[in-house]
Amino acid sequence: MLIGEHMLALRRCATQLTQMERQAAAQSLTQLAAGGMEWHADSADVLPRLSQEALRTRIKRHIEENLGADSLDVANLCRRFALSRASLYRLFAPQSPASYIQQRRLHRAFAILVSPAFRPWRIIDVAIECQFSSDATFIRAFRREFGITPGEARERSLRSANAPPDDHPAEPRPDAESARWVAQLTGAMPQLSVLRTERRR
């Protein structure tokens, strides 16, 4: 079982490794098969450090591409990447994977709130789109992450857009990844409007 999980993990990240890293990974698999390595819980424990980084990068990319899916959670990631819960948590340490997912959703929410294309959206619409169960839960999490409420983020964005170029105070901003996503999302606004209506029913 352990060897099989190790082989699956190597296969997932093989294209992202250098020749030297692939050789090190293959050697670790050989040692594992020969019984020369200490027993570990699952494949992520025996992957070389750089292989773990490649796997973590793949998982984060998957998270980024599925932030709007209500099925995205720790259990989903464990199934998809053939990892135990403990192993997934070690990959993301010191931050938990659940906390990372919420943080990415909050940054995506910030990008929506400050985008002119999404001005008609209510706070609850943004909360639903970013998989928060209620606007109250969303507002609390948003304030913890950015130090301001979603409404304040939108209001400051409006003021900043109307202010002279030299009159922009330093304020929280969405990260570049979230900003790029919003630019792509703008073209899908009609479909999203339908989805939001269905989710509220």
PDB file of C-alpha atoms in Angstrom:
ATOM      1  CA  MET A   1       0.000   0.000   0.000  1.00  0.00           C
ATOM      2  CA  LEU A   2       2.761   2.418   0.984  1.00  0.00           C
ATOM      3  CA  ILE A   3       4.814   1.662  -2.120  1.00  0.00           C
ATOM      4  CA  GLY A   4       1.750   2.092  -4.323  1.00  0.00           C
ATOM      5  CA  GLU A   5       0.972   5.485  -2.785  1.00  0.00           C
ATOM      6  CA  HIS A   6       4.612   6.512  -3.211  1.00  0.00           C
ATOM      7  CA  MET A   7       4.516   5.573  -6.907  1.00  0.00           C
ATOM      8  CA  LEU A   8       1.279   7.526  -7.392  1.00  0.00           C
ATOM      9  CA  ALA A   9       2.796  10.578  -5.740  1.00  0.00           C
ATOM     10  CA  LEU A  10       5.904  10.364  -7.937  1.00  0.00           C
ATOM     11  CA  ARG A  11       3.783  10.016 -11.052  1.00  0.00           C
ATOM     12  CA  ARG A  12       1.781  13.133 -10.144  1.00  0.00           C
ATOM     13  CA  CYS A  13       4.812  15.377  -9.840  1.00  0.00           C
ATOM     14  CA  ALA A  14       7.301  13.691 -12.226  1.00  0.00           C
ATOM     15  CA  THR A  15       6.948  16.284 -14.990  1.00  0.00           C
ATOM     16  CA  GLN A  16       7.817  19.079 -12.560  1.00  0.00           C
ATOM     17  CA  LEU A  17      11.062  17.487 -11.302  1.00  0.00           C
ATOM     18  CA  THR A  18      14.599  17.833 -12.649  1.00  0.00           C
ATOM     19  CA  GLN A  19      16.556  14.757 -13.742  1.00  0.00           C
ATOM     20  CA  MET A  20      18.455  14.766 -10.446  1.00  0.00           C
ATOM     21  CA  GLU A  21      15.233  15.012  -8.449  1.00  0.00           C
ATOM     22  CA  ARG A  22      13.684  12.150 -10.429  1.00  0.00           C
ATOM     23  CA  GLN A  23      16.745  10.004  -9.730  1.00  0.00           C
ATOM     24  CA  ALA A  24      16.542  10.779  -6.005  1.00  0.00           C
ATOM     25  CA  ALA A  25      12.846   9.932  -5.988  1.00  0.00           C
ATOM     26  CA  ALA A  26      13.463   6.659  -7.821  1.00  0.00           C
ATOM     27  CA  GLN A  27      16.213   5.772  -5.367  1.00  0.00           C
ATOM     28  CA  SER A  28      13.905   6.391  -2.416  1.00  0.00           C
ATOM     29  CA  LEU A  29      11.327   4.079  -4.024  1.00  0.00           C
ATOM     30  CA  THR A  30      13.960   1.364  -4.479  1.00  0.00           C
ATOM     31  CA  GLN A  31      15.021   1.675  -0.854  1.00  0.00           C
ATOM     32  CA  LEU A  32      11.429   1.552   0.273  1.00  0.00           C
ATOM     33  CA  ALA A  33      10.782  -1.607  -1.743  1.00  0.00           C
ATOM     34  CA  ALA A  34      13.891  -3.205  -0.225  1.00  0.00           C
ATOM     35  CA  GLY A  35      12.690  -2.413   3.262  1.00  0.00           C
ATOM     36  CA  GLY A  36      15.581  -0.060   3.890  1.00  0.00           C
ATOM     37  CA  MET A  37      13.505   2.967   4.896  1.00  0.00           C
ATOM     38  CA  GLU A  38      11.782   3.638   8.182  1.00  0.00           C
ATOM     39  CA  TRP A  39       8.010   2.970   8.048  1.00  0.00           C
ATOM     40  CA  HIS A  40       5.912   6.066   7.460  1.00  0.00           C
ATOM     41  CA  ALA A  41       2.189   6.715   7.341  1.00  0.00           C
ATOM     42  CA  ASP A  42       1.929   7.454   3.616  1.00  0.00           C
ATOM     43  CA  SER A  43       3.649   8.562   0.436  1.00  0.00           C
ATOM     44  CA  ALA A  44       4.088  12.236   1.297  1.00  0.00           C
ATOM     45  CA  ASP A  45       6.402  11.272   4.174  1.00  0.00           C
ATOM     46  CA  VAL A  46       8.943   9.559   1.922  1.00  0.00           C
ATOM     47  CA  LEU A  47       8.954  11.933  -1.008  1.00  0.00           C
ATOM     48  CA  PRO A  48      12.119  14.058  -1.304  1.00  0.00           C
ATOM     49  CA  ARG A  49      11.660  17.637  -0.138  1.00  0.00           C
ATOM     50  CA  LEU A  50      11.573  19.062  -3.677  1.00  0.00           C
ATOM     51  CA  SER A  51       9.054  16.414  -4.707  1.00  0.00           C
ATOM     52  CA  GLN A  52       6.849  17.477  -1.815  1.00  0.00           C
ATOM     53  CA  GLU A  53       7.116  21.070  -2.988  1.00  0.00           C
ATOM     54  CA  ALA A  54       6.037  20.046  -6.497  1.00  0.00           C
ATOM     55  CA  LEU A  55       3.069  18.158  -5.055  1.00  0.00           C
ATOM     56  CA  ARG A  56       2.128  21.127  -2.862  1.00  0.00           C
ATOM     57  CA  THR A  57       2.277  23.377  -5.926  1.00  0.00           C
ATOM     58  CA  ARG A  58      -0.075  21.039  -7.820  1.00  0.00           C
ATOM     59  CA  ILE A  59      -2.520  20.946  -4.931  1.00  0.00           C
ATOM     60  CA  LYS A  60      -2.500  24.737  -4.649  1.00  0.00           C
ATOM     61  CA  ARG A  61      -3.123  25.043  -8.384  1.00  0.00           C
ATOM     62  CA  HIS A  62      -6.073  22.672  -8.066  1.00  0.00           C
ATOM     63  CA  ILE A  63      -7.424  24.748  -5.177  1.00  0.00           C
ATOM     64  CA  GLU A  64      -7.078  27.952  -7.192  1.00  0.00           C
ATOM     65  CA  GLU A  65      -8.969  26.433 -10.110  1.00  0.00           C
ATOM     66  CA  ASN A  66     -11.812  25.154  -7.911  1.00  0.00           C
ATOM     67  CA  LEU A  67     -12.377  27.881  -5.312  1.00  0.00           C
ATOM     68  CA  GLY A  68     -15.970  28.285  -6.462  1.00  0.00           C
ATOM     69  CA  ALA A  69     -16.788  24.591  -6.007  1.00  0.00           C
ATOM     70  CA  ASP A  70     -18.678  23.685  -2.846  1.00  0.00           C
ATOM     71  CA  SER A  71     -17.040  20.241  -2.971  1.00  0.00           C
ATOM     72  CA  LEU A  72     -13.566  21.707  -2.407  1.00  0.00           C
ATOM     73  CA  ASP A  73     -12.484  20.731   1.094  1.00  0.00           C
ATOM     74  CA  VAL A  74      -9.841  18.713   2.916  1.00  0.00           C
ATOM     75  CA  ALA A  75     -11.558  15.377   2.256  1.00  0.00           C
ATOM     76  CA  ASN A  76     -11.817  16.184  -1.460  1.00  0.00           C
ATOM     77  CA  LEU A  77      -8.099  16.995  -1.658  1.00  0.00           C
ATOM     78  CA  CYS A  78      -7.152  13.801   0.175  1.00  0.00           C
ATOM     79  CA  ARG A  79      -9.151  11.693  -2.274  1.00  0.00           C
ATOM     80  CA  ARG A  80      -7.920  13.470  -5.378  1.00  0.00           C
ATOM     81  CA  PHE A  81      -4.229  13.376  -4.467  1.00  0.00           C
ATOM     82  CA  ALA A  82      -4.225   9.997  -2.669  1.00  0.00           C
ATOM     83  CA  LEU A  83      -3.037  11.486   0.620  1.00  0.00           C
ATOM     84  CA  SER A  84      -4.020  10.890   4.196  1.00  0.00           C
ATOM     85  CA  ARG A  85      -5.449  13.805   6.140  1.00  0.00           C
ATOM     86  CA  ALA A  86      -2.342  13.978   8.336  1.00  0.00           C
ATOM     87  CA  SER A  87      -0.061  13.992   5.300  1.00  0.00           C
ATOM     88  CA  LEU A  88      -2.010  16.795   3.634  1.00  0.00           C
ATOM     89  CA  TYR A  89      -1.782  18.864   6.805  1.00  0.00           C
ATOM     90  CA  ARG A  90       1.988  18.303   6.929  1.00  0.00           C
ATOM     91  CA  LEU A  91       2.336  19.517   3.354  1.00  0.00           C
ATOM     92  CA  PHE A  92       0.623  22.795   4.271  1.00  0.00           C
ATOM     93  CA  ALA A  93       2.194  23.283   7.719  1.00  0.00           C
ATOM     94  CA  PRO A  94       2.205  25.585   9.582  1.00  0.00           C
ATOM     95  CA  GLN A  95      -1.054  26.691   7.911  1.00  0.00           C
ATOM     96  CA  SER A  96      -3.861  24.149   7.671  1.00  0.00           C
ATOM     97  CA  PRO A  97      -5.235  23.295   4.197  1.00  0.00           C
ATOM     98  CA  ALA A  98      -8.721  24.367   5.315  1.00  0.00           C
ATOM     99  CA  SER A  99      -7.358  27.738   6.407  1.00  0.00           C
ATOM    100  CA  TYR A 100      -5.484  28.093   3.107  1.00  0.00           C
ATOM    101  CA  ILE A 101      -8.649  27.408   1.091  1.00  0.00           C
ATOM    102  CA  GLN A 102     -10.576  30.020   3.058  1.00  0.00           C
ATOM    103  CA  GLN A 103      -7.763  32.540   2.672  1.00  0.00           C
ATOM    104  CA  ARG A 104      -7.733  32.065  -1.110  1.00  0.00           C
ATOM    105  CA  ARG A 105     -11.518  32.464  -1.227  1.00  0.00           C
ATOM    106  CA  LEU A 106     -11.270  35.675   0.780  1.00  0.00           C
ATOM    107  CA  HIS A 107      -8.689  37.103  -1.615  1.00  0.00           C
ATOM    108  CA  ARG A 108     -10.944  36.172  -4.516  1.00  0.00           C
ATOM    109  CA  ALA A 109     -13.845  37.885  -2.754  1.00  0.00           C
ATOM    110  CA  PHE A 110     -11.717  41.009  -2.295  1.00  0.00           C
ATOM    111  CA  ALA A 111     -10.924  41.048  -6.014  1.00  0.00           C
ATOM    112  CA  ILE A 112     -14.631  40.794  -6.866  1.00  0.00           C
ATOM    113  CA  LEU A 113     -15.575  43.564  -4.443  1.00  0.00           C
ATOM    114  CA  VAL A 114     -13.130  46.089  -5.897  1.00  0.00           C
ATOM    115  CA  SER A 115     -13.783  45.205  -9.542  1.00  0.00           C
ATOM    116  CA  PRO A 116     -15.967  47.763 -11.370  1.00  0.00           C
ATOM    117  CA  ALA A 117     -17.505  44.913 -13.371  1.00  0.00           C
ATOM    118  CA  PHE A 118     -19.043  43.454 -10.199  1.00  0.00           C
ATOM    119  CA  ARG A 119     -20.411  46.631  -8.607  1.00  0.00           C
ATOM    120  CA  PRO A 120     -24.046  45.392  -8.951  1.00  0.00           C
ATOM    121  CA  TRP A 121     -23.259  42.353  -6.794  1.00  0.00           C
ATOM    122  CA  ARG A 122     -24.463  42.507  -3.193  1.00  0.00           C
ATOM    123  CA  ILE A 123     -22.250  41.373  -0.323  1.00  0.00           C
ATOM    124  CA  ILE A 124     -24.326  38.201   0.011  1.00  0.00           C
ATOM    125  CA  ASP A 125     -23.785  37.477  -3.704  1.00  0.00           C
ATOM    126  CA  VAL A 126     -20.024  37.653  -3.213  1.00  0.00           C
ATOM    127  CA  ALA A 127     -20.282  35.506  -0.081  1.00  0.00           C
ATOM    128  CA  ILE A 128     -22.249  32.810  -1.929  1.00  0.00           C
ATOM    129  CA  GLU A 129     -19.912  32.881  -4.915  1.00  0.00           C
ATOM    130  CA  CYS A 130     -16.949  32.348  -2.584  1.00  0.00           C
ATOM    131  CA  GLN A 131     -18.650  29.490  -0.702  1.00  0.00           C
ATOM    132  CA  PHE A 132     -19.483  31.212   2.596  1.00  0.00           C
ATOM    133  CA  SER A 133     -22.621  30.002   4.334  1.00  0.00           C
ATOM    134  CA  SER A 134     -23.898  33.484   5.229  1.00  0.00           C
ATOM    135  CA  ASP A 135     -23.004  37.132   4.832  1.00  0.00           C
ATOM    136  CA  ALA A 136     -22.322  37.350   8.597  1.00  0.00           C
ATOM    137  CA  THR A 137     -19.783  34.518   8.427  1.00  0.00           C
ATOM    138  CA  PHE A 138     -18.222  36.080   5.354  1.00  0.00           C
ATOM    139  CA  ILE A 139     -17.950  39.546   6.917  1.00  0.00           C
ATOM    140  CA  ARG A 140     -16.282  38.197  10.071  1.00  0.00           C
ATOM    141  CA  ALA A 141     -13.738  36.173   8.092  1.00  0.00           C
ATOM    142  CA  PHE A 142     -13.077  39.084   5.724  1.00  0.00           C
ATOM    143  CA  ARG A 143     -12.418  41.469   8.622  1.00  0.00           C
ATOM    144  CA  ARG A 144     -10.009  39.008  10.238  1.00  0.00           C
ATOM    145  CA  GLU A 145      -8.062  38.659   6.984  1.00  0.00           C
ATOM    146  CA  PHE A 146      -7.961  42.288   5.824  1.00  0.00           C
ATOM    147  CA  GLY A 147      -8.836  44.420   8.851  1.00  0.00           C
ATOM    148  CA  ILE A 148     -11.837  45.962   7.082  1.00  0.00           C
ATOM    149  CA  THR A 149     -15.331  44.789   6.146  1.00  0.00           C
ATOM    150  CA  PRO A 150     -16.350  43.849   2.582  1.00  0.00           C
ATOM    151  CA  GLY A 151     -18.453  47.018   2.416  1.00  0.00           C
ATOM    152  CA  GLU A 152     -15.494  49.147   3.458  1.00  0.00           C
ATOM    153  CA  ALA A 153     -13.290  47.477   0.845  1.00  0.00           C
ATOM    154  CA  ARG A 154     -15.791  48.340  -1.865  1.00  0.00           C
ATOM    155  CA  GLU A 155     -16.267  51.885  -0.558  1.00  0.00           C
ATOM    156  CA  ARG A 156     -12.526  52.545  -0.447  1.00  0.00           C
ATOM    157  CA  SER A 157     -12.182  51.166  -3.960  1.00  0.00           C
ATOM    158  CA  LEU A 158     -14.840  53.588  -5.188  1.00  0.00           C
ATOM    159  CA  ARG A 159     -13.143  56.512  -3.451  1.00  0.00           C
ATOM    160  CA  SER A 160      -9.771  55.492  -4.829  1.00  0.00           C
ATOM    161  CA  ALA A 161     -11.153  55.265  -8.372  1.00  0.00           C
ATOM    162  CA  ASN A 162     -12.473  58.814  -8.112  1.00  0.00           C
ATOM    163  CA  ALA A 163      -9.435  60.292  -6.339  1.00  0.00           C
ATOM    164  CA  PRO A 164      -6.492  62.065  -8.028  1.00  0.00           C
ATOM    165  CA  PRO A 165      -3.552  59.770  -8.894  1.00  0.00           C
ATOM    166  CA  ASP A 166      -1.409  61.070  -5.992  1.00  0.00           C
ATOM    167  CA  ASP A 167      -4.185  60.741  -3.420  1.00  0.00           C
ATOM    168  CA  HIS A 168      -4.354  56.956  -3.071  1.00  0.00           C
ATOM    169  CA  PRO A 169      -3.658  55.807   0.519  1.00  0.00           C
ATOM    170  CA  ALA A 170      -1.969  52.487   1.204  1.00  0.00           C
ATOM    171  CA  GLU A 171      -4.803  49.996   1.648  1.00  0.00           C
ATOM    172  CA  PRO A 172      -5.323  46.235   1.473  1.00  0.00           C
ATOM    173  CA  ARG A 173      -5.503  44.953  -2.091  1.00  0.00           C
ATOM    174  CA  PRO A 174      -6.346  41.610  -3.683  1.00  0.00           C
ATOM    175  CA  ASP A 175      -3.335  39.623  -4.779  1.00  0.00           C
ATOM    176  CA  ALA A 176      -2.307  39.325  -8.414  1.00  0.00           C
ATOM    177  CA  GLU A 177      -3.709  35.807  -8.837  1.00  0.00           C
ATOM    178  CA  SER A 178      -7.156  36.876  -7.649  1.00  0.00           C
ATOM    179  CA  ALA A 179      -7.069  39.982  -9.820  1.00  0.00           C
ATOM    180  CA  ARG A 180      -6.283  37.868 -12.907  1.00  0.00           C
ATOM    181  CA  TRP A 181      -9.110  35.512 -12.032  1.00  0.00           C
ATOM    182  CA  VAL A 182     -11.598  38.380 -11.805  1.00  0.00           C
ATOM    183  CA  ALA A 183     -10.502  39.613 -15.225  1.00  0.00           C
ATOM    184  CA  GLN A 184     -11.320  36.166 -16.637  1.00  0.00           C
ATOM    185  CA  LEU A 185     -14.514  35.906 -14.625  1.00  0.00           C
ATOM    186  CA  THR A 186     -15.908  39.137 -16.047  1.00  0.00           C
ATOM    187  CA  GLY A 187     -16.605  37.374 -19.326  1.00  0.00           C
ATOM    188  CA  ALA A 188     -18.686  34.752 -17.502  1.00  0.00           C
ATOM    189  CA  MET A 189     -20.924  37.170 -15.600  1.00  0.00           C
ATOM    190  CA  PRO A 190     -24.222  36.118 -17.263  1.00  0.00           C
ATOM    191  CA  GLN A 191     -23.656  32.486 -16.279  1.00  0.00           C
ATOM    192  CA  LEU A 192     -22.666  33.505 -12.757  1.00  0.00           C
ATOM    193  CA  SER A 193     -25.828  35.533 -12.363  1.00  0.00           C
ATOM    194  CA  VAL A 194     -27.855  32.415 -13.134  1.00  0.00           C
ATOM    195  CA  LEU A 195     -25.795  30.367 -10.679  1.00  0.00           C
ATOM    196  CA  ARG A 196     -26.285  32.902  -7.894  1.00  0.00           C
ATOM    197  CA  THR A 197     -30.037  32.878  -8.468  1.00  0.00           C
ATOM    198  CA  GLU A 198     -30.121  29.065  -8.272  1.00  0.00           C
ATOM    199  CA  ARG A 199     -28.030  29.003  -5.096  1.00  0.00           C
ATOM    200  CA  ARG A 200     -30.394  31.394  -3.322  1.00  0.00           C
ATOM    201  CA  ARG A 201     -33.416  29.166  -3.999  1.00  0.00           C
TER     202      ARG A 201
END
